[in-house]
Amino acid sequence: MTGSKHAEIAGAGYAGLTMAMLLAQRGWTVTVHERSDAVREIGAGIFLHNNGLLVLEEAGLMEELAPKGERLLRDRMVDHRGRVMQERDLSGPNTRRWSFPRQEPIEVLHGAASRAGVEIVTGSAIKSAHPDGVLVGEDGRDHRADLVIGADGHRSAVRSALALTRLERRLPTTSIRFLLPGRRLTPEPMSTEYWSRRRRIALAACGPDYTYCYMACPESDSPGSEAPINVESWSDHFPKLREVFELLHRSEAYKAYYSWVQAHAWSRGNVALLGDAAHALPPTLGQGSNLAMSNARSLVTFLERIKDVPAALVAWERAVRPTTEATQAWARHYDRLTKYWPNSMSGVRARIIWAFGASPQLSARMRRADRTPPITDLVRAQKAMR
Ligand SMILES: Cc1cc2nc3c(=O)[nH]c(=O)nc-3n(C[C@H](O)[C@H](O)[C@H](O)COP(=O)(O)OP(=O)(O)OC[C@H]3O[C@@H](n4cnc5c(N)ncnc54)[C@H](O)[C@@H]3O)c2cc1C
């Protein structure tokens, strides 16, 4: 790449900051427009998997990040009777998973982008974009570039402006998350997800100082969706966790919903969609941010290989979209398995989950993204382009 190219990016989340950092490290000038008044993440914890970790490692950021997180070595799924449905060893290179307080990876990416020379403009909301390479601010100003990235999340203004939305939906799942001080509930580096009827709750070690807890239930489940949480109702589903629910009732809750985005295409002209703007998915496989970072890294390879920006964007999409869409589909199946499964058939569901854990082939298909590294070399890029 030459130093003369310029990129304008909407959104300073995982997608926007990763892309900005990678381009700036390769000599581009980059401006990121962030609507909020600060670069921040809202939420409790986050899991990073192999495909995202590879990007952070290559950029030399894991040394800074590792002391703030925890490498998990096991993951368990437990049924309503307390029986283990699935236990996975996470110590292999493709299955590895780290958990972090949610703000930590963003702060590290923010710092690395700034060090590489990225200009980050907060309080700068983007209204629309033109395919010939222009971002339009809500203040009416045009920001022209060789490459424009819409990394502005699941309700992307860039995607709407380019008429690229095929589907944008809020899924009827309530998600409640907590970041609890201390590791009393999770002394071991592992994560346990408990299932009962149509609810799930998980506890995961999260760095040396925290426990990450997430809960999910159908939105139509009013007592399950309450925040502060309804101790009696949750204890009725998971009697052994009553003490945990009492603690959660007193803790700060982050409530969210799941979103689902499909785009007709991930680019038009010199503008590309990245991250949730292109492919928001339920967080059941913990892949949204990982795919955002991994797809950003692959995009840089295509931009290095193909000098014509619109052609590079099309080739990149063709290479990375199949893995992303397969992951979206599996993440949705996982969500459905909690939300719509008949209560009377919980035993059958436990056996299905067990079968998935027991079959390396099925596990590999469901977790294809974890096993698919970003495209960093020209040989793989060329192969993907054939
Ligand atoms: C409950 C829950 C748990 C999750 N857990 C995980 C997990 O464990 N692991 C994982 O990998 N993923 C997880 N995800 C998914 C992950 O959070 C998202 O996929 C990820 O944040 C997407 O990053 P992004 O940069 O594409 O979008 P966002 O994080 O949404 O960032 C978009 C940025 O753009 C800004 N913006 C929006 N509109 C504009 C505009 N018009 N102009 C300028 N700026 C704008 C926003 O303020 C924001 O800063 C989870 C999601 C949820 C809901």
Coordinates of C-alpha atoms and ligand atoms in Angstrom, one line a residue:
M1 CA 0.0 0.0 0.0
T2 CA 1.1 3.5 -0.6
G3 CA 1.1 6.2 2.1
S4 CA -1.1 8.4 0.0
K5 CA -4.4 6.6 0.5
H6 CA -7.0 7.8 2.9
A7 CA -9.8 6.0 4.7
E8 CA -12.9 7.5 6.5
I9 CA -14.6 5.1 9.0
A10 CA -18.0 5.5 10.7
G11 CA -18.0 3.9 14.2
A12 CA -15.3 3.2 16.8
G13 CA -16.3 -0.2 18.0
Y14 CA -14.4 -3.5 17.4
A15 CA -14.8 -3.3 13.7
G16 CA -13.9 0.4 13.2
L17 CA -11.0 0.5 15.5
T18 CA -9.4 -2.7 14.2
M19 CA -9.7 -1.6 10.6
A20 CA -8.4 1.9 11.4
M21 CA -5.4 0.5 13.3
L22 CA -4.5 -2.0 10.6
L23 CA -4.7 0.6 7.8
A24 CA -2.8 3.2 9.7
Q25 CA 0.0 0.7 10.5
R26 CA 0.3 0.2 6.7
G27 CA 0.7 3.9 5.8
W28 CA -2.9 5.0 5.3
T29 CA -4.2 8.2 6.8
V30 CA -7.4 7.3 8.7
T31 CA -10.2 9.3 10.3
V32 CA -12.8 7.5 12.5
H33 CA -16.1 9.2 13.3
E34 CA -17.7 8.1 16.5
R35 CA -21.2 9.3 17.4
S36 CA -20.7 9.1 21.2
D37 CA -18.7 11.6 23.2
A38 CA -16.2 8.9 24.0
V39 CA -14.9 5.6 22.8
R40 CA -16.5 3.1 25.1
E41 CA -18.2 -0.2 25.3
I42 CA -21.4 -0.9 27.3
G43 CA -21.8 -4.3 28.8
A44 CA -20.2 -6.7 31.2
G45 CA -17.7 -9.2 29.7
I46 CA -16.7 -10.5 26.3
F47 CA -15.2 -13.7 25.0
L48 CA -12.5 -13.6 22.4
H49 CA -11.9 -16.6 20.3
N50 CA -9.0 -17.9 18.2
N51 CA -9.9 -15.9 15.0
G52 CA -10.0 -12.6 16.9
L53 CA -7.1 -13.4 19.1
L54 CA -4.9 -14.0 16.0
V55 CA -5.5 -10.4 14.9
L56 CA -4.6 -9.0 18.3
E57 CA -1.5 -11.2 18.5
E58 CA -0.3 -10.3 15.1
A59 CA -0.7 -6.6 16.0
G60 CA 1.4 -7.2 19.1
L61 CA -1.5 -6.3 21.5
M62 CA -1.9 -9.5 23.5
E63 CA 1.0 -8.7 25.9
E64 CA -0.8 -5.6 27.0
L65 CA -4.2 -7.3 27.0
A66 CA -3.5 -10.7 28.6
P67 CA -3.0 -9.5 32.2
K68 CA -6.6 -8.0 32.1
G69 CA -8.2 -11.2 30.9
E70 CA -8.3 -14.9 31.6
R71 CA -7.6 -17.8 29.3
L72 CA -10.4 -20.3 29.9
L73 CA -9.4 -23.9 29.8
R74 CA -12.8 -25.6 30.0
D75 CA -16.4 -24.9 29.2
R76 CA -19.4 -26.9 30.5
M77 CA -23.1 -27.0 29.8
V78 CA -25.3 -28.3 32.6
D79 CA -29.0 -29.3 32.3
H80 CA -31.9 -28.7 34.6
R81 CA -31.1 -31.7 36.7
G82 CA -27.5 -30.6 37.3
R83 CA -26.1 -33.1 34.8
V84 CA -23.2 -32.1 32.5
M85 CA -24.5 -32.1 28.9
Q86 CA -21.3 -31.1 27.4
E87 CA -17.8 -30.4 28.5
R88 CA -15.2 -29.0 26.1
D89 CA -11.5 -28.7 26.5
L90 CA -10.5 -25.2 25.4
S91 CA -6.7 -25.7 25.6
G92 CA -6.2 -26.5 21.9
P93 CA -5.0 -23.7 19.5
N94 CA -8.3 -23.6 17.6
T95 CA -10.6 -23.9 20.5
R96 CA -8.9 -21.3 22.7
R97 CA -11.1 -18.6 24.4
W98 CA -10.2 -15.7 26.6
S99 CA -12.7 -13.6 28.6
F100 CA -12.2 -9.9 29.4
P101 CA -14.2 -7.1 31.0
R102 CA -15.8 -5.6 27.9
Q103 CA -14.0 -2.3 28.0
E104 CA -10.5 -3.7 28.1
P105 CA -10.0 -4.9 24.5
I106 CA -11.5 -1.7 23.2
E107 CA -9.2 0.5 25.2
V108 CA -6.2 -1.5 23.9
L109 CA -7.4 -1.2 20.3
H110 CA -8.1 2.5 20.8
G111 CA -4.6 3.1 22.2
A112 CA -3.0 1.1 19.3
A113 CA -5.0 3.0 16.7
S114 CA -4.0 6.4 18.2
R115 CA -0.3 5.4 18.3
A116 CA -0.5 4.4 14.6
G117 CA -1.8 7.9 13.9
V118 CA -5.5 7.4 13.5
E119 CA -7.6 10.5 14.0
I120 CA -10.6 9.7 16.2
V121 CA -13.3 12.3 16.2
T122 CA -15.9 11.7 18.9
G123 CA -19.3 13.4 18.9
S124 CA -19.2 13.1 15.1
A125 CA -22.4 11.3 13.9
I126 CA -22.6 10.1 10.3
K127 CA -25.8 10.5 8.4
S128 CA -25.1 8.7 5.1
A129 CA -22.5 7.7 2.5
H130 CA -22.0 7.8 -1.3
P131 CA -20.5 4.8 -3.2
D132 CA -17.8 6.9 -4.7
G133 CA -16.2 7.2 -1.3
V134 CA -17.9 9.9 0.8
L135 CA -19.2 9.8 4.4
V136 CA -21.7 12.5 5.1
G137 CA -21.8 13.9 8.7
E138 CA -25.0 14.8 10.4
D139 CA -23.6 18.4 10.3
G140 CA -23.8 18.1 6.5
R141 CA -20.1 17.9 6.0
D142 CA -18.7 15.6 3.3
H143 CA -15.6 13.4 4.2
R144 CA -14.0 12.1 1.0
A145 CA -11.7 9.0 0.9
D146 CA -10.3 6.2 -1.2
L147 CA -12.0 3.8 1.1
V148 CA -15.0 4.4 3.3
I149 CA -16.0 1.9 6.0
G150 CA -19.4 1.6 7.6
A151 CA -18.6 0.1 11.0
D152 CA -21.5 1.8 12.7
G153 CA -23.2 -1.2 14.2
H154 CA -26.4 -3.2 13.6
R155 CA -28.5 -0.1 12.9
S156 CA -25.9 1.2 10.4
A157 CA -26.7 4.6 8.7
V158 CA -24.1 3.8 6.1
R159 CA -25.9 0.5 5.2
S160 CA -29.2 2.2 5.0
A161 CA -27.9 5.1 2.8
L162 CA -26.5 2.6 0.3
A163 CA -29.8 0.5 0.3
L164 CA -27.8 -2.6 1.3
T165 CA -30.1 -3.8 4.0
R166 CA -31.7 -7.1 3.2
L167 CA -32.9 -7.8 6.7
E168 CA -32.5 -6.0 10.0
R169 CA -34.4 -7.6 12.9
R170 CA -34.5 -7.4 16.7
L171 CA -34.7 -11.0 18.0
P172 CA -37.1 -11.6 20.9
T173 CA -34.5 -12.7 23.4
T174 CA -33.7 -10.8 26.6
S175 CA -30.1 -10.8 27.6
I176 CA -29.0 -9.6 31.1
R177 CA -25.3 -9.4 31.9
F178 CA -23.3 -8.7 35.0
L179 CA -19.6 -8.1 35.8
L180 CA -19.2 -9.2 39.4
P181 CA -16.1 -8.2 41.4
G182 CA -14.1 -11.2 42.6
R183 CA -13.6 -14.8 41.6
R184 CA -15.4 -16.6 44.5
L185 CA -18.0 -18.0 42.1
T186 CA -15.4 -18.9 39.5
P187 CA -12.1 -19.9 41.1
E188 CA -11.2 -22.0 38.1
P189 CA -10.5 -20.7 34.6
M190 CA -13.7 -22.0 33.1
S191 CA -17.2 -21.1 32.0
T192 CA -20.4 -23.0 33.0
E193 CA -23.7 -22.5 31.2
Y194 CA -26.8 -23.8 33.0
W195 CA -30.0 -24.6 31.0
S196 CA -33.5 -25.0 32.4
R197 CA -36.6 -24.8 30.4
R198 CA -36.3 -21.7 28.2
R199 CA -33.7 -20.0 30.3
R200 CA -29.9 -20.0 30.4
I201 CA -27.4 -18.5 32.9
A202 CA -23.7 -18.7 32.7
L203 CA -20.8 -17.9 35.0
A204 CA -17.3 -17.4 33.6
A205 CA -14.0 -16.4 35.1
C206 CA -13.2 -13.0 33.7
G207 CA -9.7 -11.7 34.2
P208 CA -8.0 -12.0 37.6
D209 CA -10.6 -9.8 39.3
Y210 CA -14.1 -10.5 37.9
T211 CA -16.8 -13.0 37.2
Y212 CA -18.8 -12.5 34.1
C213 CA -22.4 -13.6 34.3
Y214 CA -24.9 -13.7 31.5
M215 CA -28.6 -14.8 31.4
A216 CA -31.0 -15.2 28.5
C217 CA -34.6 -16.0 28.1
P218 CA -37.4 -15.3 25.6
E219 CA -38.6 -11.7 25.7
S220 CA -42.1 -12.9 26.3
D221 CA -41.0 -14.4 29.6
S222 CA -41.8 -11.3 31.8
P223 CA -40.5 -12.5 35.1
G224 CA -37.3 -13.8 33.4
S225 CA -36.8 -10.4 31.7
E226 CA -37.0 -8.3 34.8
A227 CA -34.1 -6.2 35.9
P228 CA -33.2 -6.1 38.8
I229 CA -33.7 -9.8 38.4
N230 CA -36.6 -11.7 39.9
V231 CA -34.9 -13.9 42.5
E232 CA -37.9 -16.2 43.1
S233 CA -38.6 -16.9 39.4
W234 CA -34.9 -17.6 38.5
S235 CA -34.5 -19.7 41.6
D236 CA -37.5 -21.7 40.6
H237 CA -35.6 -22.6 37.4
F238 CA -32.2 -23.1 39.0
P239 CA -32.7 -23.9 42.7
K240 CA -29.0 -24.5 43.4
L241 CA -28.1 -21.0 42.2
R242 CA -30.4 -19.0 44.6
E243 CA -27.4 -17.4 46.4
V244 CA -26.1 -16.2 43.0
F245 CA -29.5 -14.7 42.1
E246 CA -29.6 -12.9 45.4
L247 CA -26.2 -11.4 44.6
L248 CA -27.2 -10.5 41.0
H249 CA -30.4 -8.8 42.3
R250 CA -28.1 -6.3 44.1
S251 CA -25.7 -5.8 41.2
E252 CA -25.7 -3.5 38.2
A253 CA -27.4 -5.2 35.3
Y254 CA -26.7 -4.6 31.6
K255 CA -29.8 -5.5 29.6
A256 CA -29.5 -6.0 25.8
Y257 CA -31.3 -7.7 23.0
Y258 CA -30.1 -9.8 20.1
S259 CA -30.0 -8.4 16.6
W260 CA -29.8 -10.0 13.2
V261 CA -28.6 -8.3 10.1
Q262 CA -28.2 -9.5 6.5
A263 CA -27.0 -7.3 3.7
H264 CA -27.6 -7.6 0.0
A265 CA -23.9 -7.0 -0.4
W266 CA -21.1 -5.9 1.9
S267 CA -19.9 -3.1 -0.4
R268 CA -20.9 -0.6 -3.0
G269 CA -18.3 1.2 -4.9
N270 CA -15.6 2.4 -2.5
V271 CA -17.7 1.8 0.6
A272 CA -17.6 -1.4 2.7
L273 CA -19.7 -2.6 5.6
L274 CA -17.8 -4.2 8.5
G275 CA -18.8 -6.0 11.7
D276 CA -22.4 -5.8 13.0
A277 CA -23.3 -3.3 10.2
A278 CA -22.8 -6.2 7.7
H279 CA -23.8 -9.3 9.8
A280 CA -25.1 -8.8 13.3
L281 CA -25.8 -12.1 14.9
P282 CA -26.9 -13.5 18.3
P283 CA -24.0 -13.7 20.8
T284 CA -24.6 -17.4 21.5
L285 CA -21.2 -18.4 20.0
G286 CA -19.5 -15.2 21.1
Q287 CA -18.4 -14.4 17.6
G288 CA -19.6 -10.9 16.7
S289 CA -16.5 -9.0 17.7
N290 CA -14.2 -11.8 16.6
L291 CA -15.7 -11.9 13.1
A292 CA -15.4 -8.1 13.0
M293 CA -11.7 -8.2 13.8
S294 CA -10.9 -11.2 11.6
N295 CA -12.8 -9.8 8.6
A296 CA -11.0 -6.5 9.0
R297 CA -7.7 -8.2 8.9
S298 CA -8.6 -10.2 5.8
L299 CA -9.8 -7.0 4.1
V300 CA -6.4 -5.4 4.6
T301 CA -4.8 -8.4 2.7
F302 CA -7.2 -7.9 -0.2
L303 CA -6.5 -4.1 -0.3
E304 CA -2.8 -4.9 -0.5
R305 CA -3.3 -7.5 -3.2
I306 CA -5.8 -5.6 -5.4
K307 CA -5.1 -1.9 -6.1
D308 CA -8.6 -1.2 -7.4
V309 CA -10.6 -0.6 -4.1
P310 CA -14.1 -1.6 -5.3
A311 CA -12.7 -4.8 -6.8
A312 CA -10.8 -5.6 -3.6
L313 CA -14.0 -5.2 -1.6
V314 CA -15.9 -7.6 -3.8
A315 CA -13.1 -10.2 -3.7
W316 CA -12.9 -9.9 0.1
E317 CA -16.6 -10.4 0.6
R318 CA -16.6 -13.5 -1.6
A319 CA -13.8 -14.9 0.5
V320 CA -15.0 -14.3 4.0
R321 CA -18.8 -14.1 3.8
P322 CA -19.4 -17.9 3.7
T323 CA -17.8 -18.5 7.1
T324 CA -19.5 -15.4 8.6
E325 CA -23.0 -16.6 7.3
A326 CA -22.5 -20.1 8.5
T327 CA -21.6 -18.7 12.0
Q328 CA -24.7 -16.5 11.9
A329 CA -26.9 -19.5 11.1
W330 CA -25.4 -21.6 13.9
A331 CA -25.7 -18.8 16.4
R332 CA -29.4 -18.5 15.5
H333 CA -30.0 -22.3 15.9
Y334 CA -28.4 -22.1 19.4
D335 CA -30.7 -19.2 20.4
R336 CA -33.7 -21.1 19.1
L337 CA -32.8 -24.2 21.0
T338 CA -33.2 -22.2 24.3
K339 CA -36.1 -20.0 23.2
Y340 CA -38.6 -22.3 21.4
W341 CA -37.8 -25.8 22.7
P342 CA -40.9 -27.4 24.4
N343 CA -40.3 -27.7 28.2
S344 CA -41.6 -31.3 28.1
M345 CA -38.7 -32.3 25.8
S346 CA -35.8 -30.9 27.8
G347 CA -34.3 -34.4 28.1
V348 CA -34.2 -34.7 24.3
R349 CA -32.5 -31.3 24.0
A350 CA -29.9 -32.4 26.6
R351 CA -29.1 -35.5 24.4
I352 CA -28.8 -33.3 21.3
I353 CA -26.4 -31.0 23.1
W354 CA -24.4 -34.1 24.3
A355 CA -24.3 -35.4 20.7
F356 CA -22.9 -32.1 19.4
G357 CA -20.2 -32.2 22.1
A358 CA -19.4 -35.8 21.3
S359 CA -19.0 -35.3 17.6
P360 CA -15.9 -33.4 16.5
Q361 CA -17.4 -32.9 13.0
L362 CA -20.5 -31.2 14.3
S363 CA -18.5 -29.1 16.8
A364 CA -16.1 -28.1 14.0
R365 CA -19.0 -27.0 11.8
M366 CA -20.7 -25.0 14.5
R367 CA -17.5 -23.3 15.5
R368 CA -16.1 -22.9 12.0
A369 CA -15.2 -19.2 12.6
D370 CA -13.0 -20.1 15.6
R371 CA -11.0 -22.4 13.2
T372 CA -10.8 -20.0 10.3
P373 CA -7.9 -17.6 10.7
P374 CA -8.0 -14.3 9.0
I375 CA -6.6 -14.2 5.5
T376 CA -3.1 -12.7 6.0
D377 CA -1.2 -14.1 3.0
L378 CA -1.5 -13.5 -0.7
V379 CA -1.6 -17.2 -1.5
R380 CA -4.8 -17.7 0.5
A381 CA -6.3 -14.5 -0.9
Q382 CA -5.6 -15.7 -4.4
K383 CA -7.1 -19.1 -3.7
A384 CA -10.2 -17.5 -2.3
M385 CA -10.5 -15.3 -5.4
R386 CA -10.6 -18.2 -7.8
Ligands
LIG1 C1 -25.4 -9.6 25.0 C2 -24.3 -9.6 24.0 C3 -23.1 -10.3 24.3 C4 -22.1 -10.4 23.3 N1 -21.0 -11.2 23.6 C5 -20.0 -11.3 22.6 C6 -18.8 -12.1 22.9 O1 -18.7 -12.6 24.0 N2 -17.9 -12.1 21.9 C7 -18.0 -11.5 20.7 O2 -17.2 -11.6 19.8 N3 -19.1 -10.7 20.5 C8 -20.1 -10.6 21.4 N4 -21.2 -9.8 21.2 C9 -21.3 -9.2 19.9 C10 -20.5 -7.9 19.8 O3 -20.8 -7.1 20.9 C11 -20.7 -7.2 18.5 O4 -20.7 -8.1 17.4 C12 -19.6 -6.1 18.3 O5 -19.7 -5.2 19.3 C13 -19.8 -5.5 16.9 O6 -18.8 -4.5 16.8 P1 -19.0 -3.4 15.7 O7 -17.8 -2.5 15.8 O8 -19.4 -4.0 14.4 O9 -20.3 -2.6 16.2 P2 -20.6 -1.8 17.6 O10 -19.9 -2.4 18.7 O11 -22.0 -1.6 17.6 O12 -19.9 -0.4 17.3 C14 -20.4 0.6 16.4 C15 -19.9 1.9 16.8 O13 -20.4 2.9 15.9 C16 -21.0 4.0 16.6 N5 -22.0 4.5 15.7 C17 -23.3 4.0 15.5 N6 -23.9 4.8 14.6 C18 -23.1 5.8 14.3 C19 -23.2 6.9 13.4 N7 -24.3 7.1 12.7 N8 -22.1 7.7 13.2 C20 -20.9 7.5 13.9 N9 -20.8 6.5 14.8 C21 -21.9 5.6 15.0 C22 -21.5 3.4 17.9 O14 -21.6 4.4 18.9 C23 -20.4 2.4 18.2 O15 -19.3 2.9 18.9 C24 -22.2 -9.7 22.1 C25 -23.4 -9.0 21.8 C26 -24.4 -8.9 22.8 C27 -25.6 -8.1 22.5

